[in-house]
Tab-separated table of C-alpha atoms in Angstrom:
chain	number	residue	atom	x	y	z
A	1	MET	CA	-39.117	-63.569	-16.734
A	2	ARG	CA	-40.359	-64.938	-14.319
A	3	VAL	CA	-38.004	-65.792	-11.047
A	4	VAL	CA	-40.258	-67.825	-8.056
A	5	SER	CA	-39.398	-67.904	-4.666
A	6	TRP	CA	-41.636	-69.737	-1.414
A	7	ASN	CA	-40.502	-71.158	1.384
A	8	VAL	CA	-43.270	-74.825	1.643
A	9	ASN	CA	-43.086	-75.419	5.439
A	10	GLY	CA	-42.149	-78.650	3.741
A	11	LEU	CA	-42.136	-79.760	0.020
A	12	ARG	CA	-44.363	-83.211	0.407
A	13	SER	CA	-46.887	-81.349	2.227
A	14	VAL	CA	-47.227	-78.540	0.275
A	15	HIS	CA	-47.194	-81.260	-1.955
A	16	LYS	CA	-49.810	-83.466	-1.364
A	17	LYS	CA	-51.851	-79.773	-1.217
A	18	GLY	CA	-51.483	-79.050	-5.084
A	19	PHE	CA	-47.863	-77.295	-5.227
A	20	GLU	CA	-47.586	-79.385	-8.481
A	21	ARG	CA	-50.792	-77.462	-10.230
A	22	TRP	CA	-49.868	-73.718	-8.708
A	23	LEU	CA	-46.643	-75.104	-10.197
A	24	ALA	CA	-47.840	-75.437	-13.608
A	25	GLY	CA	-49.564	-72.123	-13.506
A	26	ALA	CA	-46.868	-70.124	-12.105
A	27	ARG	CA	-46.213	-68.871	-15.289
A	28	ALA	CA	-42.466	-69.379	-13.617
A	29	ASN	CA	-38.829	-69.596	-15.750
A	30	VAL	CA	-37.517	-70.726	-12.003
A	31	VAL	CA	-38.904	-71.755	-8.569
A	32	ALA	CA	-37.050	-70.950	-5.259
A	33	VAL	CA	-38.786	-72.736	-2.751
A	34	GLN	CA	-37.446	-72.580	0.853
A	35	GLU	CA	-38.306	-75.362	3.520
A	36	VAL	CA	-38.052	-79.016	1.542
A	37	ARG	CA	-37.545	-81.399	5.204
A	38	ALA	CA	-36.608	-83.949	2.964
A	39	GLN	CA	-33.737	-85.155	0.995
A	40	ALA	CA	-34.256	-84.987	-2.271
A	41	GLU	CA	-34.595	-89.227	-2.714
A	42	GLN	CA	-37.288	-89.115	-0.106
A	43	LEU	CA	-39.690	-86.997	-2.460
A	44	PRO	CA	-41.911	-88.823	-4.429
A	45	GLU	CA	-40.878	-89.386	-8.425
A	46	GLU	CA	-43.022	-85.861	-9.610
A	47	LEU	CA	-41.527	-83.454	-7.550
A	48	ARG	CA	-38.405	-84.406	-8.631
A	49	LYS	CA	-38.549	-84.386	-12.032
A	50	PRO	CA	-41.681	-83.553	-12.547
A	51	LYS	CA	-42.050	-82.792	-17.159
A	52	ARG	CA	-40.669	-79.994	-18.834
A	53	TRP	CA	-38.535	-78.748	-14.945
A	54	ARG	CA	-35.380	-79.350	-13.970
A	55	THR	CA	-34.618	-79.636	-10.496
A	56	HIS	CA	-31.221	-79.769	-7.518
A	57	PHE	CA	-31.766	-80.454	-3.784
A	58	ALA	CA	-29.149	-79.263	-1.044
A	59	SER	CA	-31.043	-81.146	2.202
A	60	ALA	CA	-29.956	-80.266	5.368
A	61	VAL	CA	-28.031	-83.539	7.072
A	62	ARG	CA	-30.480	-83.410	9.924
A	63	PRO	CA	-32.919	-85.792	8.785
A	64	GLY	CA	-37.197	-84.120	8.087
A	65	TYR	CA	-35.027	-80.411	8.423
A	66	SER	CA	-34.013	-77.209	6.019
A	67	GLY	CA	-32.841	-77.748	2.674
A	68	VAL	CA	-33.723	-75.609	-0.203
A	69	GLY	CA	-34.345	-77.238	-3.959
A	70	LEU	CA	-34.762	-75.237	-7.754
A	71	PHE	CA	-36.924	-75.739	-10.201
A	72	SER	CA	-35.758	-74.964	-13.697
A	73	ARG	CA	-37.783	-74.462	-17.047
A	74	ASN	CA	-33.774	-74.943	-17.834
A	75	ALA	CA	-31.447	-76.320	-16.866
A	76	PRO	CA	-28.437	-74.393	-14.568
A	77	ASP	CA	-25.597	-73.926	-16.017
A	78	ASP	CA	-23.752	-74.759	-12.736
A	79	VAL	CA	-24.625	-75.207	-9.192
A	80	GLU	CA	-23.223	-74.659	-5.306
A	81	THR	CA	-24.832	-74.737	-2.326
A	82	THR	CA	-21.918	-74.718	0.191
A	83	LEU	CA	-20.186	-71.157	2.089
A	84	GLY	CA	-17.242	-72.869	3.179
A	85	VAL	CA	-19.095	-73.874	6.457
A	86	LYS	CA	-19.612	-76.760	8.589
A	87	GLU	CA	-22.096	-76.396	11.351
A	88	MET	CA	-23.477	-74.300	8.186
A	89	ASP	CA	-23.256	-76.336	4.803
A	90	ALA	CA	-24.723	-79.406	7.329
A	91	GLU	CA	-28.057	-77.740	7.010
A	92	GLY	CA	-28.488	-77.433	3.307
A	93	ARG	CA	-29.449	-73.981	3.085
A	94	LEU	CA	-28.171	-72.741	-0.289
A	95	GLN	CA	-27.903	-72.922	-3.455
A	96	VAL	CA	-25.783	-70.956	-5.630
A	97	ALA	CA	-27.515	-71.053	-9.555
A	98	ARG	CA	-26.088	-69.879	-12.699
A	99	PHE	CA	-27.572	-69.355	-15.447
A	100	GLY	CA	-26.461	-67.827	-17.995
A	101	ARG	CA	-25.169	-64.468	-17.240
A	102	LEU	CA	-27.347	-64.448	-14.915
A	103	THR	CA	-26.680	-66.287	-11.224
A	104	ILE	CA	-30.007	-66.709	-8.647
A	105	VAL	CA	-28.777	-67.337	-5.518
A	106	ASN	CA	-31.300	-69.294	-3.339
A	107	GLY	CA	-31.274	-69.154	0.857
A	108	TYR	CA	-32.813	-70.200	3.411
A	109	PHE	CA	-31.657	-67.414	5.756
A	110	PRO	CA	-31.258	-69.156	9.267
A	111	ASN	CA	-34.139	-67.715	12.414
A	112	GLY	CA	-32.634	-66.713	15.651
A	113	ASN	CA	-35.244	-67.757	17.809
A	114	GLY	CA	-33.330	-70.814	18.768
A	115	LYS	CA	-34.814	-73.906	20.839
A	116	ASN	CA	-36.272	-72.258	24.075
A	117	ARG	CA	-37.062	-69.042	21.782
A	118	ASP	CA	-34.120	-66.950	23.972
A	119	ASN	CA	-31.888	-65.254	20.368
A	120	SER	CA	-29.475	-67.884	21.165
A	121	ARG	CA	-29.599	-69.066	17.802
A	122	ILE	CA	-28.801	-64.686	16.746
A	123	PRO	CA	-25.514	-65.133	16.763
A	124	PHE	CA	-25.574	-67.943	13.730
A	125	LYS	CA	-28.067	-66.542	11.476
A	126	LEU	CA	-25.879	-63.123	11.034
A	127	ASP	CA	-22.539	-64.927	10.806
A	128	PHE	CA	-24.524	-66.353	8.158
A	129	TYR	CA	-26.126	-63.853	6.574
A	130	ARG	CA	-22.536	-62.043	6.769
A	131	ARG	CA	-20.723	-64.833	5.394
A	132	LEU	CA	-23.094	-64.207	2.726
A	133	PHE	CA	-22.621	-60.889	2.123
A	134	GLU	CA	-19.101	-61.833	1.470
A	135	ARG	CA	-19.267	-64.443	-0.524
A	136	LEU	CA	-21.023	-62.593	-3.561
A	137	GLU	CA	-19.339	-58.814	-2.879
A	138	LYS	CA	-16.531	-58.497	-5.562
A	139	ALA	CA	-18.964	-60.288	-7.976
A	140	ARG	CA	-21.246	-56.977	-6.602
A	141	ARG	CA	-19.129	-54.628	-7.312
A	142	ASP	CA	-17.920	-56.238	-10.550
A	143	GLY	CA	-21.796	-55.577	-12.034
A	144	GLU	CA	-22.973	-59.359	-12.462
A	145	ARG	CA	-26.515	-59.410	-12.409
A	146	LEU	CA	-26.606	-61.585	-9.260
A	147	LEU	CA	-29.900	-62.411	-7.231
A	148	VAL	CA	-30.163	-63.104	-3.892
A	149	LEU	CA	-33.948	-64.842	-2.044
A	150	GLY	CA	-35.697	-66.420	-0.582
A	151	ASP	CA	-37.323	-66.248	3.416
A	152	PHE	CA	-34.575	-64.333	4.643
A	153	ASN	CA	-36.541	-64.461	8.032
A	154	THR	CA	-35.718	-60.795	9.531
A	155	ALA	CA	-38.434	-57.893	8.625
A	156	HIS	CA	-36.898	-55.091	7.273
A	157	GLN	CA	-38.704	-52.159	8.273
A	158	ASP	CA	-42.107	-51.202	10.746
A	159	ILE	CA	-43.651	-51.869	7.674
A	160	ASP	CA	-42.477	-54.888	7.128
A	161	LEU	CA	-45.224	-56.165	9.964
A	162	ALA	CA	-48.970	-56.017	11.270
A	163	ARG	CA	-46.823	-55.144	15.061
A	164	PRO	CA	-43.929	-53.127	15.059
A	165	LYS	CA	-44.002	-52.232	18.517
A	166	ASP	CA	-44.751	-55.390	19.450
A	167	ASN	CA	-41.784	-57.628	17.993
A	168	ARG	CA	-38.919	-55.540	18.953
A	169	GLU	CA	-37.079	-58.330	21.101
A	170	THR	CA	-38.419	-61.610	18.983
A	171	SER	CA	-36.080	-62.356	16.132
A	172	GLY	CA	-37.026	-62.108	12.620
A	173	PHE	CA	-37.163	-57.860	13.881
A	174	ARG	CA	-34.424	-56.919	16.419
A	175	PRO	CA	-32.341	-53.881	15.611
A	176	GLU	CA	-29.355	-56.989	15.395
A	177	GLU	CA	-30.712	-58.565	12.819
A	178	ARG	CA	-32.850	-55.096	10.966
A	179	GLU	CA	-28.827	-53.235	10.867
A	180	GLU	CA	-27.363	-56.433	8.915
A	181	PHE	CA	-30.158	-56.613	6.235
A	182	ASP	CA	-29.356	-52.448	6.012
A	183	ARG	CA	-25.836	-53.387	5.913
A	184	TRP	CA	-26.987	-55.360	2.148
A	185	ILE	CA	-29.286	-52.572	1.771
A	186	ARG	CA	-26.097	-49.815	1.760
A	187	ALA	CA	-24.022	-52.021	-0.149
A	188	GLY	CA	-26.143	-51.014	-2.775
A	189	TRP	CA	-28.869	-54.590	-2.730
A	190	VAL	CA	-32.181	-53.585	-3.456
A	191	ASP	CA	-35.360	-54.766	-1.848
A	192	THR	CA	-37.312	-55.519	-5.621
A	193	PHE	CA	-40.730	-55.072	-4.453
A	194	ARG	CA	-40.121	-51.940	-2.079
A	195	HIS	CA	-38.943	-50.200	-5.144
A	196	PHE	CA	-42.242	-51.066	-7.229
A	197	HIS	CA	-43.138	-50.973	-3.762
A	198	PRO	CA	-42.405	-47.790	-1.678
A	199	GLU	CA	-45.577	-47.281	0.133
A	200	GLY	CA	-48.447	-48.289	2.046
A	201	GLY	CA	-48.364	-52.228	4.511
A	202	GLY	CA	-49.948	-54.845	5.046
A	203	HIS	CA	-47.851	-56.851	2.221
A	204	TYR	CA	-46.573	-59.659	4.009
A	205	SER	CA	-45.229	-62.935	3.012
A	206	TRP	CA	-45.779	-65.031	6.725
A	207	TRP	CA	-48.519	-65.167	9.152
A	208	THR	CA	-48.239	-67.946	12.002
A	209	GLN	CA	-50.957	-70.283	12.496
A	210	ARG	CA	-51.933	-69.077	15.557
A	211	VAL	CA	-55.111	-66.779	16.720
A	212	ASP	CA	-56.573	-66.996	12.289
A	213	ALA	CA	-53.536	-64.302	12.066
A	214	ARG	CA	-53.565	-64.899	7.574
A	215	ALA	CA	-57.739	-63.846	7.855
A	216	ARG	CA	-56.967	-60.623	9.866
A	217	ASN	CA	-53.246	-59.987	7.970
A	218	ILE	CA	-51.085	-59.799	10.910
A	219	GLY	CA	-48.004	-61.344	9.332
A	220	TRP	CA	-44.463	-60.438	8.486
A	221	ARG	CA	-42.478	-59.666	5.559
A	222	LEU	CA	-39.913	-62.249	5.798
A	223	ASP	CA	-39.535	-63.943	1.829
A	224	TYR	CA	-37.241	-61.132	-1.231
A	225	VAL	CA	-35.493	-61.142	-4.204
A	226	LEU	CA	-32.670	-58.732	-3.495
A	227	ALA	CA	-31.279	-57.588	-6.037
A	228	SER	CA	-28.284	-56.136	-7.731
A	229	HIS	CA	-27.222	-52.628	-9.095
A	230	GLY	CA	-25.954	-54.849	-12.787
A	231	ALA	CA	-29.532	-57.428	-12.300
A	232	MET	CA	-31.632	-54.285	-11.440
A	233	PRO	CA	-32.738	-52.831	-14.785
A	234	PHE	CA	-33.554	-55.669	-16.039
A	235	VAL	CA	-36.428	-55.888	-12.758
A	236	LYS	CA	-39.534	-54.959	-14.220
A	237	ARG	CA	-42.101	-56.210	-11.252
A	238	ALA	CA	-41.879	-57.415	-7.674
A	239	SER	CA	-44.381	-59.041	-6.474
A	240	ILE	CA	-46.361	-61.486	-3.075
A	241	HIS	CA	-48.840	-63.836	-3.847
A	242	SER	CA	-50.418	-64.023	-0.648
A	243	GLU	CA	-53.250	-65.499	-2.772
A	244	VAL	CA	-51.762	-68.411	-2.853
A	245	PHE	CA	-52.128	-71.509	-0.122
A	246	GLY	CA	-50.544	-74.512	0.989
A	247	SER	CA	-47.892	-73.270	3.665
A	248	ASP	CA	-47.653	-70.733	6.381
A	249	HIS	CA	-45.112	-68.223	3.922
A	250	CYS	CA	-46.967	-67.856	0.073
A	251	PRO	CA	-44.686	-67.170	-2.884
A	252	VAL	CA	-42.826	-64.026	-3.520
A	253	SER	CA	-41.757	-63.199	-7.405
A	254	VAL	CA	-39.291	-60.828	-10.334
A	255	ASP	CA	-40.688	-60.790	-13.570
A	256	LEU	CA	-37.105	-59.905	-15.638
A	257	ASP	CA	-36.438	-58.461	-18.891
A	258	PRO	CA	-35.732	-62.569	-20.740
A	259	LYS	CA	-32.464	-60.302	-22.248
A	260	ILE	CA	-30.665	-60.432	-18.216
A	261	LEU	CA	-29.818	-63.587	-19.493
């Protein structure tokens, strides 16, 4: 069983670059996408209702902004999309989907940059992290099978970006953002990719579209699949699919024992 996460940087845009073909060949059971940038009714029929897939979308109130979506082979038992905070819920950043005994949390965590790249959105970003953490904490402590995946908009450690020394004051790698990520790990969440690949840099999931960064692999690892201790025994493999183009991000995935359901 494979679960994939991908910030598509505009679902309609990536659709024109072969998303349907990629989806058909991804060998996935669930595909979670972030930065959909469209209301569901604005998507073409082949994206809203692709053959042999069930879909669910949570859109932002603001047109052309944010948004998350799920493509799944089987319909989820339940999907929730709110944290109970008006300002956050209006941005369409969350899906909490239950498939049997497995809960998949698809999150598009806020960027802290702000309109003027002044780091003014970092408090909002950290509040989103903390509220989601608290939302999931009882289920995590109770041993439930949880996966939190998506674009976290944070590189956790020096090994997770090509130029850490140059970016310590850049949102996405500031100390307070990394500390919040650390808090999740200390609480027991497992960074699945780092679990299977504990050493070695150069594994990134996002590259700026400037300065030919992707060809030079000057990137950041911003996309993760975190597993609760209840889910981790069922995780068999974690991968970054840097060979997949179409967005400034690439997909990340975990392969699971089907018994997780």
